């Protein structure tokens, strides 16, 4: 009951934060259906008219399609400013994609719209996850179905221990798959190898969620949540920002373990150093709210040398 009250308080007090992470989304599903936000609205398909240049589409012959986004347009709910102007992207099982772009190009907005952040309103286009309409689902339903988002600035959840939080997340996911819930002892057995994979100290588990954590510890904790959720599709938004070389190496090594098999991964980053550690199959360049160029990892090297102007100069 205490944890439930804490989580309900957390989801309400952080709903308006622009950095509302999947942590809060998960908390929402745990807080007895406390709403993270008013019902996520979807306006009519206004905003598709101006996508005169057809955006590049990505296809690859791997597994089944996990995430399919077509001509997605979205605006800031409060101001009406259009941020996404026609994003089209297909990610299949076993693929790793990276999106690069300047600040303000729409990278983070794209990820937040996919998970149902209340600050944005979809104005056109579609997004499906394993064939299901994402925009017909509440944020917590999207998390339960297997879509995970790690944010740049994870929030602190005072009064809730990491172990309890992780176990609740894990059991929410297990319930949605029709699997039995794990009791504390079983969960510890499930968690221990994941801690070793991540090079994380078990003392981490007794601490409150992200409370007093360093930047590197918060990022490691995000990846631990990803490991526990065993999501089919993970979106990591600037997981490399603020990490020193050692922390980046650990986080990248953990992500590489987690992306094995048929899981999909989407990385949002500014830096090639992350892509040197986690090799993407595709790199996309986002500009003014749409993907303007797609290629392999060599695009990232060009960006590092000459910036985005060099890449888009014809």
mmCIF file of C-alpha atoms in Angstrom:
data_model
loop_
_atom_site.group_PDB
_atom_site.id
_atom_site.type_symbol
_atom_site.label_atom_id
_atom_site.label_comp_id
_atom_site.label_asym_id
_atom_site.label_seq_id
_atom_site.Cartn_x
_atom_site.Cartn_y
_atom_site.Cartn_z
ATOM 1 C CA UNK A 1 0.000 0.000 0.000
ATOM 2 C CA UNK A 2 2.841 2.392 0.884
ATOM 3 C CA UNK A 3 4.591 1.737 -2.421
ATOM 4 C CA UNK A 4 1.346 2.159 -4.316
ATOM 5 C CA UNK A 5 0.748 5.550 -2.637
ATOM 6 C CA UNK A 6 4.325 6.637 -3.415
ATOM 7 C CA UNK A 7 3.986 5.594 -7.018
ATOM 8 C CA UNK A 8 0.625 7.335 -7.368
ATOM 9 C CA UNK A 9 2.217 10.516 -6.016
ATOM 10 C CA UNK A 10 5.175 10.132 -8.356
ATOM 11 C CA UNK A 11 3.089 9.655 -11.470
ATOM 12 C CA UNK A 12 0.982 12.722 -10.702
ATOM 13 C CA UNK A 13 3.831 15.016 -9.718
ATOM 14 C CA UNK A 14 6.002 14.099 -12.697
ATOM 15 C CA UNK A 15 3.401 13.778 -15.445
ATOM 16 C CA UNK A 16 3.980 17.303 -16.674
ATOM 17 C CA UNK A 17 7.770 16.974 -16.706
ATOM 18 C CA UNK A 18 9.210 17.019 -20.182
ATOM 19 C CA UNK A 19 11.604 14.311 -19.063
ATOM 20 C CA UNK A 20 8.869 11.927 -17.936
ATOM 21 C CA UNK A 21 10.656 8.647 -18.372
ATOM 22 C CA UNK A 22 9.309 5.181 -18.929
ATOM 23 C CA UNK A 23 9.924 4.913 -15.183
ATOM 24 C CA UNK A 24 6.895 7.102 -14.644
ATOM 25 C CA UNK A 25 5.031 5.233 -17.358
ATOM 26 C CA UNK A 26 5.734 1.956 -15.558
ATOM 27 C CA UNK A 27 4.806 3.600 -12.290
ATOM 28 C CA UNK A 28 1.497 4.576 -13.835
ATOM 29 C CA UNK A 29 0.650 0.976 -14.571
ATOM 30 C CA UNK A 30 1.573 0.048 -11.023
ATOM 31 C CA UNK A 31 -0.368 2.845 -9.376
ATOM 32 C CA UNK A 32 -3.768 1.275 -9.628
ATOM 33 C CA UNK A 33 -4.368 2.881 -13.003
ATOM 34 C CA UNK A 34 -3.593 6.409 -11.765
ATOM 35 C CA UNK A 35 -3.602 8.439 -14.965
ATOM 36 C CA UNK A 36 -0.243 9.766 -16.099
ATOM 37 C CA UNK A 37 -2.083 12.336 -18.143
ATOM 38 C CA UNK A 38 -5.425 13.177 -19.673
ATOM 39 C CA UNK A 39 -6.466 10.721 -22.389
ATOM 40 C CA UNK A 40 -3.841 10.841 -25.157
ATOM 41 C CA UNK A 41 -5.668 12.505 -28.022
ATOM 42 C CA UNK A 42 -5.262 12.060 -31.692
ATOM 43 C CA UNK A 43 -6.438 14.768 -34.059
ATOM 44 C CA UNK A 44 -7.404 14.085 -37.650
ATOM 45 C CA UNK A 45 -4.786 13.535 -40.299
ATOM 46 C CA UNK A 46 -3.951 17.212 -40.638
ATOM 47 C CA UNK A 47 -0.338 17.948 -41.399
ATOM 48 C CA UNK A 48 0.267 15.267 -44.000
ATOM 49 C CA UNK A 49 -0.223 17.670 -46.882
ATOM 50 C CA UNK A 50 3.138 19.314 -46.695
ATOM 51 C CA UNK A 51 5.272 16.161 -46.846
ATOM 52 C CA UNK A 52 5.852 16.708 -50.527
ATOM 53 C CA UNK A 53 9.308 15.107 -50.495
ATOM 54 C CA UNK A 54 8.547 11.521 -49.748
ATOM 55 C CA UNK A 55 10.628 10.458 -46.723
ATOM 56 C CA UNK A 56 13.080 7.628 -47.187
ATOM 57 C CA UNK A 57 11.805 4.244 -46.117
ATOM 58 C CA UNK A 58 13.944 1.561 -44.523
ATOM 59 C CA UNK A 59 13.448 -2.083 -45.314
ATOM 60 C CA UNK A 60 15.568 -5.089 -44.542
ATOM 61 C CA UNK A 61 15.102 -8.813 -44.801
ATOM 62 C CA UNK A 62 15.498 -9.854 -41.176
ATOM 63 C CA UNK A 63 12.581 -10.964 -39.040
ATOM 64 C CA UNK A 64 9.041 -9.771 -38.636
ATOM 65 C CA UNK A 65 8.282 -6.065 -38.445
ATOM 66 C CA UNK A 66 8.366 -4.819 -34.845
ATOM 67 C CA UNK A 67 7.832 -1.094 -35.240
ATOM 68 C CA UNK A 68 6.349 0.559 -38.301
ATOM 69 C CA UNK A 69 5.907 4.319 -38.441
ATOM 70 C CA UNK A 70 4.395 6.012 -41.495
ATOM 71 C CA UNK A 71 4.233 9.776 -42.188
ATOM 72 C CA UNK A 72 4.015 10.594 -38.487
ATOM 73 C CA UNK A 73 3.294 14.238 -37.671
ATOM 74 C CA UNK A 74 2.948 15.621 -34.152
ATOM 75 C CA UNK A 75 2.797 18.931 -32.320
ATOM 76 C CA UNK A 76 3.405 20.240 -28.812
ATOM 77 C CA UNK A 77 -0.021 19.928 -27.169
ATOM 78 C CA UNK A 78 0.217 23.239 -25.291
ATOM 79 C CA UNK A 79 1.593 25.569 -27.988
ATOM 80 C CA UNK A 80 0.537 23.797 -31.189
ATOM 81 C CA UNK A 81 4.119 23.992 -32.534
ATOM 82 C CA UNK A 82 4.655 21.225 -35.079
ATOM 83 C CA UNK A 83 7.760 19.169 -34.291
ATOM 84 C CA UNK A 84 7.387 15.985 -36.355
ATOM 85 C CA UNK A 85 6.698 16.639 -40.026
ATOM 86 C CA UNK A 86 6.389 13.165 -41.547
ATOM 87 C CA UNK A 87 8.583 10.480 -39.953
ATOM 88 C CA UNK A 88 8.642 7.110 -41.716
ATOM 89 C CA UNK A 89 10.643 4.242 -40.215
ATOM 90 C CA UNK A 90 10.437 0.447 -40.165
ATOM 91 C CA UNK A 91 12.347 -1.668 -37.637
ATOM 92 C CA UNK A 92 12.348 -5.456 -37.875
ATOM 93 C CA UNK A 93 13.279 -8.143 -35.373
ATOM 94 C CA UNK A 94 17.018 -8.327 -34.765
ATOM 95 C CA UNK A 95 17.759 -4.871 -36.197
ATOM 96 C CA UNK A 96 19.577 -2.004 -34.523
ATOM 97 C CA UNK A 97 18.854 1.500 -35.830
ATOM 98 C CA UNK A 98 20.344 4.833 -34.801
ATOM 99 C CA UNK A 99 18.893 8.301 -35.309
ATOM 100 C CA UNK A 100 21.246 11.272 -35.313
ATOM 101 C CA UNK A 101 20.438 14.945 -35.739
ATOM 102 C CA UNK A 102 20.959 18.389 -34.294
ATOM 103 C CA UNK A 103 19.252 19.525 -31.114
ATOM 104 C CA UNK A 104 15.704 20.493 -32.008
ATOM 105 C CA UNK A 105 15.504 18.169 -35.025
ATOM 106 C CA UNK A 106 12.750 16.098 -33.365
ATOM 107 C CA UNK A 107 14.692 13.001 -32.232
ATOM 108 C CA UNK A 108 13.550 12.956 -28.606
ATOM 109 C CA UNK A 109 10.036 14.116 -29.501
ATOM 110 C CA UNK A 110 9.747 11.134 -31.853
ATOM 111 C CA UNK A 111 10.594 8.698 -29.041
ATOM 112 C CA UNK A 112 8.223 10.368 -26.584
ATOM 113 C CA UNK A 113 5.331 10.350 -29.064
ATOM 114 C CA UNK A 114 5.849 6.600 -29.574
ATOM 115 C CA UNK A 115 5.445 5.862 -25.865
ATOM 116 C CA UNK A 116 2.526 8.269 -25.337
ATOM 117 C CA UNK A 117 4.013 11.297 -23.596
ATOM 118 C CA UNK A 118 1.158 13.677 -22.762
ATOM 119 C CA UNK A 119 3.022 16.824 -23.880
ATOM 120 C CA UNK A 120 2.632 15.894 -27.561
ATOM 121 C CA UNK A 121 -0.363 15.358 -29.803
ATOM 122 C CA UNK A 122 -0.325 13.185 -32.905
ATOM 123 C CA UNK A 123 -1.731 15.101 -35.880
ATOM 124 C CA UNK A 124 -1.265 12.555 -38.678
ATOM 125 C CA UNK A 125 0.293 9.290 -39.753
ATOM 126 C CA UNK A 126 0.382 5.908 -38.052
ATOM 127 C CA UNK A 127 2.579 3.862 -35.728
ATOM 128 C CA UNK A 128 2.182 0.146 -35.101
ATOM 129 C CA UNK A 129 4.059 -2.189 -32.773
ATOM 130 C CA UNK A 130 3.796 -5.844 -33.799
ATOM 131 C CA UNK A 131 0.828 -4.836 -35.945
ATOM 132 C CA UNK A 132 -1.071 -3.152 -33.094
ATOM 133 C CA UNK A 133 -1.990 0.542 -33.264
ATOM 134 C CA UNK A 134 0.262 2.233 -30.708
ATOM 135 C CA UNK A 135 -1.882 5.343 -30.510
ATOM 136 C CA UNK A 136 -4.915 3.309 -29.433
ATOM 137 C CA UNK A 137 -3.028 2.192 -26.293
ATOM 138 C CA UNK A 138 -2.413 3.953 -22.994
ATOM 139 C CA UNK A 139 1.292 4.565 -22.172
ATOM 140 C CA UNK A 140 1.401 1.711 -19.648
ATOM 141 C CA UNK A 141 -0.188 -0.689 -22.145
ATOM 142 C CA UNK A 142 2.600 0.146 -24.614
ATOM 143 C CA UNK A 143 5.175 -0.730 -21.946
ATOM 144 C CA UNK A 144 3.421 -4.002 -21.103
ATOM 145 C CA UNK A 145 3.302 -5.017 -24.767
ATOM 146 C CA UNK A 146 7.098 -4.801 -24.932
ATOM 147 C CA UNK A 147 8.017 -1.246 -25.976
ATOM 148 C CA UNK A 148 10.663 0.266 -23.685
ATOM 149 C CA UNK A 149 11.994 3.828 -23.606
ATOM 150 C CA UNK A 150 15.016 4.945 -21.628
ATOM 151 C CA UNK A 151 15.155 8.719 -21.201
ATOM 152 C CA UNK A 152 18.016 11.189 -20.884
ATOM 153 C CA UNK A 153 17.003 12.347 -17.384
ATOM 154 C CA UNK A 154 15.522 9.490 -15.341
ATOM 155 C CA UNK A 155 13.413 10.702 -12.417
ATOM 156 C CA UNK A 156 13.985 9.820 -8.760
ATOM 157 C CA UNK A 157 11.335 7.804 -6.955
ATOM 158 C CA UNK A 158 11.799 8.431 -3.207
ATOM 159 C CA UNK A 159 10.495 5.794 -0.799
ATOM 160 C CA UNK A 160 10.504 2.930 -3.316
ATOM 161 C CA UNK A 161 13.432 0.524 -3.298
ATOM 162 C CA UNK A 162 14.999 -0.499 -6.575
ATOM 163 C CA UNK A 163 14.282 -4.186 -5.903
ATOM 164 C CA UNK A 164 10.581 -3.618 -5.277
ATOM 165 C CA UNK A 165 10.264 -1.362 -8.284
ATOM 166 C CA UNK A 166 12.069 -3.772 -10.617
ATOM 167 C CA UNK A 167 10.036 -6.742 -9.356
ATOM 168 C CA UNK A 168 6.763 -4.860 -9.904
ATOM 169 C CA UNK A 169 7.872 -3.933 -13.431
ATOM 170 C CA UNK A 170 8.879 -7.511 -14.144
ATOM 171 C CA UNK A 171 5.606 -8.939 -12.816
ATOM 172 C CA UNK A 172 3.469 -6.446 -14.759
ATOM 173 C CA UNK A 173 5.204 -7.641 -17.912
ATOM 174 C CA UNK A 174 4.901 -11.325 -16.938
ATOM 175 C CA UNK A 175 1.164 -10.914 -16.240
ATOM 176 C CA UNK A 176 0.671 -9.384 -19.690
ATOM 177 C CA UNK A 177 2.344 -12.463 -21.211
ATOM 178 C CA UNK A 178 0.226 -14.841 -19.119
ATOM 179 C CA UNK A 179 3.219 -15.970 -17.028
ATOM 180 C CA UNK A 180 3.185 -16.500 -13.233
ATOM 181 C CA UNK A 181 4.510 -13.667 -11.080
ATOM 182 C CA UNK A 182 7.861 -14.072 -9.326
ATOM 183 C CA UNK A 183 8.058 -13.914 -5.528
ATOM 184 C CA UNK A 184 10.982 -11.948 -3.993
ATOM 185 C CA UNK A 185 13.270 -14.982 -3.783
ATOM 186 C CA UNK A 186 12.560 -16.123 -7.350
ATOM 187 C CA UNK A 187 13.034 -12.577 -8.565
ATOM 188 C CA UNK A 188 16.432 -12.349 -6.878
ATOM 189 C CA UNK A 189 17.479 -15.478 -8.770
ATOM 190 C CA UNK A 190 16.217 -13.937 -12.025
ATOM 191 C CA UNK A 191 18.003 -10.635 -11.321
ATOM 192 C CA UNK A 192 21.437 -11.771 -10.118
ATOM 193 C CA UNK A 193 22.839 -12.822 -13.540
ATOM 194 C CA UNK A 194 21.561 -9.555 -15.033
ATOM 195 C CA UNK A 195 23.491 -7.568 -12.419
ATOM 196 C CA UNK A 196 26.629 -9.508 -13.306
ATOM 197 C CA UNK A 197 26.081 -8.869 -17.018
ATOM 198 C CA UNK A 198 25.799 -5.166 -16.301
ATOM 199 C CA UNK A 199 28.758 -5.038 -13.950
ATOM 200 C CA UNK A 200 26.474 -3.609 -11.261
ATOM 201 C CA UNK A 201 26.937 -3.772 -7.516
ATOM 202 C CA UNK A 202 24.064 -5.683 -5.804
ATOM 203 C CA UNK A 203 23.966 -2.945 -3.108
ATOM 204 C CA UNK A 204 22.263 -0.922 -5.855
ATOM 205 C CA UNK A 205 19.087 -2.909 -5.221
ATOM 206 C CA UNK A 206 18.554 -1.703 -1.656
ATOM 207 C CA UNK A 207 18.679 1.973 -2.652
ATOM 208 C CA UNK A 208 15.633 4.008 -3.626
ATOM 209 C CA UNK A 209 14.989 4.323 -7.358
ATOM 210 C CA UNK A 210 17.593 6.727 -8.799
ATOM 211 C CA UNK A 211 17.769 8.658 -5.497
ATOM 212 C CA UNK A 212 21.228 10.184 -5.106
ATOM 213 C CA UNK A 213 22.499 8.231 -8.128
ATOM 214 C CA UNK A 214 25.291 9.626 -10.273
ATOM 215 C CA UNK A 215 24.633 10.122 -14.004
ATOM 216 C CA UNK A 216 26.390 6.847 -14.792
ATOM 217 C CA UNK A 217 24.442 4.952 -12.134
ATOM 218 C CA UNK A 218 21.125 6.289 -13.446
ATOM 219 C CA UNK A 219 21.999 5.130 -16.963
ATOM 220 C CA UNK A 220 23.057 1.712 -15.684
ATOM 221 C CA UNK A 221 19.790 1.504 -13.769
ATOM 222 C CA UNK A 222 17.850 2.283 -16.965
ATOM 223 C CA UNK A 223 19.615 -0.601 -18.718
ATOM 224 C CA UNK A 224 18.912 -2.866 -15.723
ATOM 225 C CA UNK A 225 15.207 -1.978 -16.087
ATOM 226 C CA UNK A 226 15.463 -2.815 -19.779
ATOM 227 C CA UNK A 227 17.023 -6.184 -18.880
ATOM 228 C CA UNK A 228 14.259 -6.910 -16.379
ATOM 229 C CA UNK A 229 11.451 -5.923 -18.764
ATOM 230 C CA UNK A 230 12.888 -8.144 -21.535
ATOM 231 C CA UNK A 231 11.191 -5.834 -24.034
ATOM 232 C CA UNK A 232 11.075 -6.777 -27.709
ATOM 233 C CA UNK A 233 11.721 -3.191 -28.802
ATOM 234 C CA UNK A 234 13.909 -0.777 -26.846
ATOM 235 C CA UNK A 235 14.475 2.894 -27.542
ATOM 236 C CA UNK A 236 17.518 4.409 -25.838
ATOM 237 C CA UNK A 237 17.466 8.208 -25.883
ATOM 238 C CA UNK A 238 21.020 9.571 -25.533
ATOM 239 C CA UNK A 239 22.006 6.779 -23.166
ATOM 240 C CA UNK A 240 25.607 7.946 -23.722
ATOM 241 C CA UNK A 241 25.169 11.561 -22.591
ATOM 242 C CA UNK A 242 27.210 12.459 -19.540
ATOM 243 C CA UNK A 243 28.987 9.094 -19.320
ATOM 244 C CA UNK A 244 32.727 8.748 -18.876
ATOM 245 C CA UNK A 245 34.634 6.209 -20.963
ATOM 246 C CA UNK A 246 34.318 3.379 -18.410
ATOM 247 C CA UNK A 247 30.604 3.876 -17.817
ATOM 248 C CA UNK A 248 29.984 4.070 -21.570
ATOM 249 C CA UNK A 249 31.899 0.820 -22.087
ATOM 250 C CA UNK A 250 29.833 -0.966 -19.396
ATOM 251 C CA UNK A 251 26.515 0.381 -20.673
ATOM 252 C CA UNK A 252 27.378 -0.457 -24.302
ATOM 253 C CA UNK A 253 28.498 -3.980 -23.344
ATOM 254 C CA UNK A 254 25.216 -4.533 -21.492
ATOM 255 C CA UNK A 255 23.156 -3.219 -24.401
ATOM 256 C CA UNK A 256 25.036 -5.512 -26.798
ATOM 257 C CA UNK A 257 24.148 -8.532 -24.640
ATOM 258 C CA UNK A 258 20.503 -7.444 -24.444
ATOM 259 C CA UNK A 259 20.091 -6.893 -28.178
ATOM 260 C CA UNK A 260 21.144 -10.416 -29.101
ATOM 261 C CA UNK A 261 18.499 -12.517 -30.809
ATOM 262 C CA UNK A 262 15.426 -11.015 -32.413
ATOM 263 C CA UNK A 263 15.056 -7.866 -30.299
ATOM 264 C CA UNK A 264 14.788 -4.469 -31.970
ATOM 265 C CA UNK A 265 16.827 -1.479 -30.808
ATOM 266 C CA UNK A 266 16.608 2.214 -31.644
ATOM 267 C CA UNK A 267 19.413 4.489 -30.423
ATOM 268 C CA UNK A 268 19.151 8.272 -30.333
ATOM 269 C CA UNK A 269 22.585 9.851 -30.144
ATOM 270 C CA UNK A 270 24.793 12.800 -31.080
ATOM 271 C CA UNK A 271 28.045 10.898 -30.946
ATOM 272 C CA UNK A 272 29.816 8.337 -33.041
ATOM 273 C CA UNK A 273 31.515 6.884 -29.952
ATOM 274 C CA UNK A 274 28.268 5.119 -28.992
ATOM 275 C CA UNK A 275 27.922 3.698 -32.497
ATOM 276 C CA UNK A 276 31.515 2.458 -32.353
ATOM 277 C CA UNK A 277 30.492 0.404 -29.304
ATOM 278 C CA UNK A 278 26.963 -0.665 -30.376
ATOM 279 C CA UNK A 279 27.067 -1.291 -34.116
ATOM 280 C CA UNK A 280 23.806 -0.248 -35.796
ATOM 281 C CA UNK A 281 22.530 -1.850 -39.016
ATOM 282 C CA UNK A 282 21.110 1.507 -40.127
ATOM 283 C CA UNK A 283 21.825 5.130 -39.311
ATOM 284 C CA UNK A 284 19.175 7.786 -40.018
ATOM 285 C CA UNK A 285 19.629 11.530 -40.061
ATOM 286 C CA UNK A 286 16.723 13.552 -38.741
ATOM 287 C CA UNK A 287 16.226 17.147 -39.773
ATOM 288 C CA UNK A 288 13.274 19.467 -39.156
ATOM 289 C CA UNK A 289 11.083 16.655 -37.891
ATOM 290 C CA UNK A 290 11.638 13.983 -40.537
ATOM 291 C CA UNK A 291 14.250 11.429 -41.579
ATOM 292 C CA UNK A 292 16.116 12.951 -44.514
ATOM 293 C CA UNK A 293 18.870 10.402 -45.030
ATOM 294 C CA UNK A 294 19.493 6.741 -44.266
ATOM 295 C CA UNK A 295 22.657 4.698 -44.627
ATOM 296 C CA UNK A 296 25.102 2.569 -42.686
ATOM 297 C CA UNK A 297 27.430 3.567 -39.868
ATOM 298 C CA UNK A 298 29.684 5.506 -42.293
ATOM 299 C CA UNK A 299 27.118 8.339 -42.132
ATOM 300 C CA UNK A 300 28.066 8.828 -38.488
ATOM 301 C CA UNK A 301 31.741 9.237 -39.443
ATOM 302 C CA UNK A 302 30.826 11.911 -41.994
ATOM 303 C CA UNK A 303 28.791 13.736 -39.372
ATOM 304 C CA UNK A 304 31.718 13.646 -36.962
ATOM 305 C CA UNK A 305 33.982 15.207 -39.594
ATOM 306 C CA UNK A 306 31.839 17.825 -41.266
ATOM 307 C CA UNK A 307 28.636 18.145 -39.263
ATOM 308 C CA UNK A 308 25.085 17.840 -40.553
ATOM 309 C CA UNK A 309 25.610 20.504 -43.220
ATOM 310 C CA UNK A 310 28.259 18.385 -44.960
ATOM 311 C CA UNK A 311 25.894 15.458 -45.075
ATOM 312 C CA UNK A 312 22.870 17.267 -46.468
ATOM 313 C CA UNK A 313 24.793 19.412 -48.964
ATOM 314 C CA UNK A 314 23.924 18.231 -52.447
#
